[in-house]
XYZ file of C-alpha atoms in Angstrom:
413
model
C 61.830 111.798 111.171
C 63.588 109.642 108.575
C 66.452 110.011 105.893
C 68.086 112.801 107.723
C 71.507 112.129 107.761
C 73.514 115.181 105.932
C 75.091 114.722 103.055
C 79.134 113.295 102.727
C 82.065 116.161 102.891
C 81.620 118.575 100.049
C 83.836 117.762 97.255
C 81.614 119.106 94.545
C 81.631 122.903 93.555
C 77.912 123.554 95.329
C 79.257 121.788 98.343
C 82.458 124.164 98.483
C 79.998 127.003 98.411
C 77.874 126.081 100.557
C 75.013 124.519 98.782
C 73.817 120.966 99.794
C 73.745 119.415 96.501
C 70.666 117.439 97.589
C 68.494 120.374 97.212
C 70.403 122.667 94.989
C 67.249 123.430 92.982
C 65.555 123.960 96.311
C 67.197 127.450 95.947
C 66.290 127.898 92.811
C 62.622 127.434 93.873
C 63.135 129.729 96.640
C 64.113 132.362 94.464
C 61.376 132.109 91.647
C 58.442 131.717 94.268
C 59.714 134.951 95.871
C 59.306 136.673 93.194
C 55.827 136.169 93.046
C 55.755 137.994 95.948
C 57.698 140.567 95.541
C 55.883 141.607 92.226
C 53.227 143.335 93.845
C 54.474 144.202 97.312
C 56.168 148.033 96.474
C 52.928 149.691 94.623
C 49.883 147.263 96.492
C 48.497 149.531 98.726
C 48.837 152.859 96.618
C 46.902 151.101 93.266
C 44.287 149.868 95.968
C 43.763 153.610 97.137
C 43.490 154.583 93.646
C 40.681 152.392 92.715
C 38.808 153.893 95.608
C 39.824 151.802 98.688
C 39.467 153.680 101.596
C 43.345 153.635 103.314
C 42.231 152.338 106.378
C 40.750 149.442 104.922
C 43.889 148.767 103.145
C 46.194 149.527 105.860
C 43.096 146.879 107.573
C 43.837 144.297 104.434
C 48.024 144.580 105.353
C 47.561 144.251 109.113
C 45.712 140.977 109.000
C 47.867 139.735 106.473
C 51.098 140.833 109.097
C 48.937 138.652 111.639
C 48.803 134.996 109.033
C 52.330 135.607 107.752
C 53.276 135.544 111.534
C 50.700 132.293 112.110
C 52.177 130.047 109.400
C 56.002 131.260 110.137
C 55.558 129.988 113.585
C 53.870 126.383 112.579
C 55.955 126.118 109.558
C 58.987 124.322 110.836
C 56.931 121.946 112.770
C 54.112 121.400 109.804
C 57.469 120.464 107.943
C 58.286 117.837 110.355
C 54.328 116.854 110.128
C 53.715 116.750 106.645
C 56.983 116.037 105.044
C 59.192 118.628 102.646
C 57.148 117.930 99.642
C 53.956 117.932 100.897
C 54.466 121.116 102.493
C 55.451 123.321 99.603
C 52.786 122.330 97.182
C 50.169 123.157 100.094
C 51.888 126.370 100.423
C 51.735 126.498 96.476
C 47.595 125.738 96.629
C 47.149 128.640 99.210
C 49.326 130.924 97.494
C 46.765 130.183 94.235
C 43.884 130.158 96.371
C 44.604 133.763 97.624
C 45.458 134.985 94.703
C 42.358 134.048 92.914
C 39.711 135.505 95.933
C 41.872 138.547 96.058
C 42.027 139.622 92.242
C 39.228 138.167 90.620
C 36.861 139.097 93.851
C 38.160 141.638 95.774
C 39.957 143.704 93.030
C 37.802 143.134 90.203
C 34.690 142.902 91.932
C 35.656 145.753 94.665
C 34.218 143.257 97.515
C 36.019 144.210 100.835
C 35.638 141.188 102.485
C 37.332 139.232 99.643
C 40.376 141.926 100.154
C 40.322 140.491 103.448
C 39.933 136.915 103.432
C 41.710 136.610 100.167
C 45.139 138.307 101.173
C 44.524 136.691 104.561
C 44.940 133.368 102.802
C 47.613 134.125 100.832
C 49.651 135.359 104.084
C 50.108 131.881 104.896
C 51.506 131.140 101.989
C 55.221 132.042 101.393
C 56.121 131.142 105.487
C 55.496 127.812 104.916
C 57.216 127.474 101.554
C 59.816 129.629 102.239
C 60.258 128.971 106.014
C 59.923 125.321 105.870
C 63.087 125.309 103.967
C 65.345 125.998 106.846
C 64.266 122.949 108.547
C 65.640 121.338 105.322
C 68.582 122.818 105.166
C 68.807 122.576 108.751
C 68.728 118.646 107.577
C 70.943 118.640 104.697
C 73.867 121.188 105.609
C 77.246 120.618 106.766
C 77.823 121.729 109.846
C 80.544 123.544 109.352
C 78.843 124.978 105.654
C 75.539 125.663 107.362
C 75.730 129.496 107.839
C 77.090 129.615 104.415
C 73.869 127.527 103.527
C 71.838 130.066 104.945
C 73.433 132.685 103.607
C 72.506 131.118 100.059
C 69.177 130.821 101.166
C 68.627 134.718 102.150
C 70.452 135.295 98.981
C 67.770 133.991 97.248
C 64.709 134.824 98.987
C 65.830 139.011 99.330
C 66.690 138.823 95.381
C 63.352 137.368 94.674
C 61.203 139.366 96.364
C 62.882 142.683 97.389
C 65.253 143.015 94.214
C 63.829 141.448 91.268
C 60.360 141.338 92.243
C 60.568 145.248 93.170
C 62.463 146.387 89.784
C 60.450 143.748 87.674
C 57.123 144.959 88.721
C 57.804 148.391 87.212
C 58.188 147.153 84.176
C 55.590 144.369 84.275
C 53.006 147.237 85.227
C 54.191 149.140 81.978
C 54.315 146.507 79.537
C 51.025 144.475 81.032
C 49.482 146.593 83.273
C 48.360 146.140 87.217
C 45.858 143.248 87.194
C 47.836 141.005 84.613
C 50.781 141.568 87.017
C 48.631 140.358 90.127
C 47.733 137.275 87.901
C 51.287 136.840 86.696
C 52.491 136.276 90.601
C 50.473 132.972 90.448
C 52.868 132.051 87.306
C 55.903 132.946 89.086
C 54.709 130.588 92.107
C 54.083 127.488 90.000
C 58.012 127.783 88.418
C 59.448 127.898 92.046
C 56.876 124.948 93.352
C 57.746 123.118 89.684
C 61.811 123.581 90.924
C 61.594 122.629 94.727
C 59.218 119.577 94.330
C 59.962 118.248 90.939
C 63.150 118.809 89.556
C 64.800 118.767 93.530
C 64.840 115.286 93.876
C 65.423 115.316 97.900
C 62.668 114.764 100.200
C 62.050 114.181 103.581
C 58.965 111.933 104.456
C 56.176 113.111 107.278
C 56.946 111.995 111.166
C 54.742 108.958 112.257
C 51.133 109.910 112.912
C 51.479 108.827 116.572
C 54.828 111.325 116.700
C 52.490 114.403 115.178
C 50.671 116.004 117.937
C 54.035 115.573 119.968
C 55.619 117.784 117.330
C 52.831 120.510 117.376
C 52.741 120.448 121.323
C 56.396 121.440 121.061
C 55.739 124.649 119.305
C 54.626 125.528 122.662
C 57.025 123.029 125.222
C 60.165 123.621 123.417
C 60.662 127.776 124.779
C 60.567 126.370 128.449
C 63.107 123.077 127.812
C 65.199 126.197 125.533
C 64.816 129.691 127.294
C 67.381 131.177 125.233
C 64.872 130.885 122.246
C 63.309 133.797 123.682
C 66.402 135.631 123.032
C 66.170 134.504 119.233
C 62.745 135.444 118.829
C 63.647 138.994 119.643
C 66.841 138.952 117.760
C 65.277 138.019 114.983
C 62.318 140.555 115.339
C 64.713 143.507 115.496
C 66.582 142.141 112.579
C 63.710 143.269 109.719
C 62.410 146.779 111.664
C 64.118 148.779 109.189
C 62.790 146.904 106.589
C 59.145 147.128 107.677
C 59.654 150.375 109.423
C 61.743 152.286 107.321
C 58.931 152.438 104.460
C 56.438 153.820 106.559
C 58.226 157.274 107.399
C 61.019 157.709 105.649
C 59.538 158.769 102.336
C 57.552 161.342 103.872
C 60.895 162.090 105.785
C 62.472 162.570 102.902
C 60.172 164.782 101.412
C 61.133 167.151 103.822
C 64.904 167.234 101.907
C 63.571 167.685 98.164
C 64.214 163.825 97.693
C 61.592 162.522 94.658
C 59.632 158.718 94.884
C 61.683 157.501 92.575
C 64.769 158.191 94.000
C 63.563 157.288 97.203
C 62.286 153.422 95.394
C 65.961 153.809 93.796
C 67.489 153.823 97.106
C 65.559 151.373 98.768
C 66.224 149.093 95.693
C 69.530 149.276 96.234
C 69.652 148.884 99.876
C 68.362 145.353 99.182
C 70.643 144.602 96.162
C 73.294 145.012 98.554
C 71.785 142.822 101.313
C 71.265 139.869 99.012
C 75.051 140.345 98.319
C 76.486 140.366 101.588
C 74.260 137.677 102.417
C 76.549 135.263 100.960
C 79.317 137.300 101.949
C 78.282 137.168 105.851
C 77.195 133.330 105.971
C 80.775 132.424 105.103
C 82.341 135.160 107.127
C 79.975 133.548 109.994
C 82.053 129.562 109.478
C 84.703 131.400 109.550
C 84.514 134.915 112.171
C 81.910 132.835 114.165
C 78.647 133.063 114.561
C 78.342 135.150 117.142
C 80.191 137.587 116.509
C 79.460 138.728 112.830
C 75.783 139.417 114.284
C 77.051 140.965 117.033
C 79.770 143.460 115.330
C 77.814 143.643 112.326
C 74.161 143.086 112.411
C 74.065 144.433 116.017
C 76.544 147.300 116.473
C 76.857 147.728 112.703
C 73.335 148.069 112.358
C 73.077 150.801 115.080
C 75.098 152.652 113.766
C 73.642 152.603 110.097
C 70.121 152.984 110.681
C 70.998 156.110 112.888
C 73.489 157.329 109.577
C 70.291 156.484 107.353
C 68.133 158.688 109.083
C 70.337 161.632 109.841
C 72.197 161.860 106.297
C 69.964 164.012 104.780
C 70.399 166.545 107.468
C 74.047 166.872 107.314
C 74.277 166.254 103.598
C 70.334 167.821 102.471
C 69.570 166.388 99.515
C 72.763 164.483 98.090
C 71.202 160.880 96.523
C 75.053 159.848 96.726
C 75.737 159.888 100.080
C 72.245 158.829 100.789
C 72.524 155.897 98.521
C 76.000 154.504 100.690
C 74.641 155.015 103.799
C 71.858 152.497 102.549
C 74.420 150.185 101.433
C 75.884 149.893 104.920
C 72.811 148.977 106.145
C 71.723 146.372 103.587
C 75.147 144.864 104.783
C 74.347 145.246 108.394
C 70.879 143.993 107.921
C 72.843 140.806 106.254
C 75.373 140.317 109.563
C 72.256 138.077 110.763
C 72.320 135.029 108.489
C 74.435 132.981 111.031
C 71.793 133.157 113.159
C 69.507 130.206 111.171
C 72.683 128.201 111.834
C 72.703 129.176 115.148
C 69.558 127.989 116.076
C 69.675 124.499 114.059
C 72.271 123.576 116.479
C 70.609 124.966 119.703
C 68.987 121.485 119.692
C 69.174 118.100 118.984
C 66.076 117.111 118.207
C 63.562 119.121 117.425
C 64.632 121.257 114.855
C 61.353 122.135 112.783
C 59.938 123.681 116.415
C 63.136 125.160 117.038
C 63.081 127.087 113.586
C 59.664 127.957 114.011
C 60.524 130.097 117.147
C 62.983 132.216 114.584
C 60.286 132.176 111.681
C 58.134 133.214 114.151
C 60.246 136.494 115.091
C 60.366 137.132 111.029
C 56.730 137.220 110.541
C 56.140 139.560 113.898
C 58.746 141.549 112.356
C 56.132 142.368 109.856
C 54.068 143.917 112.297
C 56.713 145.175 114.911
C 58.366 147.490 112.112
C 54.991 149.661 111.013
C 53.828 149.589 114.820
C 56.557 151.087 115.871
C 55.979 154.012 113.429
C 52.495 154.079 114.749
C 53.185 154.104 118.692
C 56.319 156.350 118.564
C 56.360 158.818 115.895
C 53.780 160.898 117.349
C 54.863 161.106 120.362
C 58.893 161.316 119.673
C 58.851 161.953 116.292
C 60.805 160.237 113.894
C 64.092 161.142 114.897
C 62.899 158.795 117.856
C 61.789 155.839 115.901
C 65.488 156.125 114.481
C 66.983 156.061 117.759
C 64.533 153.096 119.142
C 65.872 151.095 115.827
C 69.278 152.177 116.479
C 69.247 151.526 120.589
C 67.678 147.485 119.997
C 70.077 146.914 117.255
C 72.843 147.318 120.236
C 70.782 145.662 122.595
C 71.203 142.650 120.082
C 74.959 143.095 119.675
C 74.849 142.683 123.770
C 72.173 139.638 124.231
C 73.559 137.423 121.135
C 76.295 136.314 123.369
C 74.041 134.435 125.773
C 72.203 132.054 122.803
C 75.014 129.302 122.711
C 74.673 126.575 120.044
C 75.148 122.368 121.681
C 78.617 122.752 120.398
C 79.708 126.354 121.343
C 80.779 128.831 118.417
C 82.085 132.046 119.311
């Protein structure tokens, strides 16, 4: 890998804040490109169902799309280090397009199932590598001592493209344009953040030499056994997300159950994100300063325990009160956040290395796509909700315990 060497002492405002200048409009691309995906991610599967997809074929059509999400977050920080920073988001950009196109103008338009399929498949490994990829940059271009603020910008951006704007902006997309024009409209939205992070971020970082390449894909698989305790950040980082892939799948029926309305319910869970993206920021600097460790322990671990469990059992003690609903959420969107040192974390677990290293964590966010529903689907038959809540709640401690064991090269507490 060439022209790695991070950038001098911040002196600049971005710097202070914890945003390599070098690929300031990086961010900015993160941002726009998640909105693209966030614009059709909260009303997807219902509009499918209304057109006459059967819902196992759509819950079909969001599995396999869980499965290439998790594929391209594992190779994306080492096709970073393959291809080169560039390279790899307008390939991400291409597939994202390429989707898009079999999926709308095919499978939507044209109701053919298998182009529901192969379409969204293809589009699944999409935003990983864009979006992943970039922690290997950052990873590159971060102070040390600025990194989990860096991250913290990062996560600022992706949750308020996809889960803040992208969820309030396709309700009144859908109004104004209605659902296919939105669908087309993500592709838009795509171009922007690709136009942002490749052309007007002038920071790169060039492809490994071709006789370094399969080296750096075999590592995907070598690096867990020379670094065992990324085993222990591949679960972390799996039980980070549950609620947010869990959550959906039972609580609005839940809810139900306490008079509470859709659109209080997509009010709330709104909201819940709006506050994450905020104390994203707010945790990555807490993390240089705190440590690490221990914001994810106190507050993504223990915090998060004990927030999920207050989510789920407010409405019994309070019945249907959106208030007190709507604060629990809050606390966990902040708990959810305690995380964000854990990118930094990682990109000092190793020396060299970094894209595979990364690609173990990415890998634990895209199974956290499938983790969170299957959950739902193996335990709240048998247990019942109220038991999905407490399995949430019980590996959210479990993290707060096991965090202390993944030590960085330079130990942070």
């Amino acid at each position: 890998m060439v022209n790695t060497v991070p950038e001098a002492p911040p002196r600049d405002l971005l710097s202070r804040i914890g945003i390599p200048k070098k690929i300031s409009w990086g961010f900015v691309g993160i941002f726009l490109f998640m909105v693209g995906i966030g614009l059709e991610l909260s009303w997807l599967s219902p509009y499918l169902v209304d057109r006459g997809v059967d819902v196992s074929v759509v819950a079909a059509v969001f599995s396999t799309y869980g499965v290439t999400v998790s594929i391209a977050s594992w190779l994306s920080g080492v096709f970073f280090e393959i291809v080169g920073a560039k390279r790899t988001m307008l390939i991400a950009f291409l597939l994202f397009t390429a989707g898009t196109t079999l999926f709308v103008l095919v499978g939507v338009q044209q109701q053919a199932v298998w182009a529901l399929f192969a379409g969204y498949a293809i589009k699944g490994f999409s935003y990983p590598l864009f979006s992943y990829s970039f922690l290997v940059w950052i990873a590159y271009r971060a102070e040390r001592n600025r990194m989990s603020a860096a991250y913290g910008w990062f996560w600022f951006a992706f949750s308020g493209g996809m889960s803040v704007v992208g969820a309030y902006g396709s309700d009144l997309l859908i109004k104004a344009m209605g659902e296919i024009p939105v669908l087309w409209c993500t592709i838009v939205w795509a171009a922007l953040g690709t136009f942002a992070i490749v052309v007007l971020n002038r920071d790169d970082i060039k492809p490994d030499r071709a006789g370094h390449r399969w080296r750096e894909l075999a590592s995907l698989f070598t690096i867990v056994r020379t670094e065992p305790r990324l085993l222990l950040v591949l679960g972390i980082r799996i039980v980070n997300t549950l609620p947010q892939f869990g959550l959906p799948v039972f609580v609005p029926l839940y809810l139900q159950q306490f008079g509470y309305s859709t659109s209080e319910w997509l009010s709330i869970w709104g909201t819940i994100w709006l506050s994450n993206i905020v104390f994203n920021l707010l945790s990555g600097h807490l993390g240089d300063r705190m440590g690490w460790k221990r914001t994810i322990a106190y507050f993504g671990g223990f915090g998060g325990a004990v927030s999920v469990l207050a989510f789920f059992y407010a409405p019994q003690v309070f019945g249907h009160n959106y208030w007190a609903l709507l604060i629990v959420g809050l606390l966990l969107g902040m708990c959810i956040a305690g995380y964000v040192p854990l990118d930094a974390i990682v990109a000092n677990i190793v020396k060299s290395n970094k894209g595979a290293a990364l690609s173990i964590l990415n890998l634990g966010a895209g199974l956290s796509t499938l983790a969170g529903p299957l959950l739902v689907a193996l335990f709240a038959h048998l247990i019942g909700y109220v038991g999905v809540a407490w399995i949430m709640g019980l590996l959210y401690v479990a993290v707060g315990c096991t965090v202390w064991y993944v030590t960085p090269r330079k130990a942070v507490g």
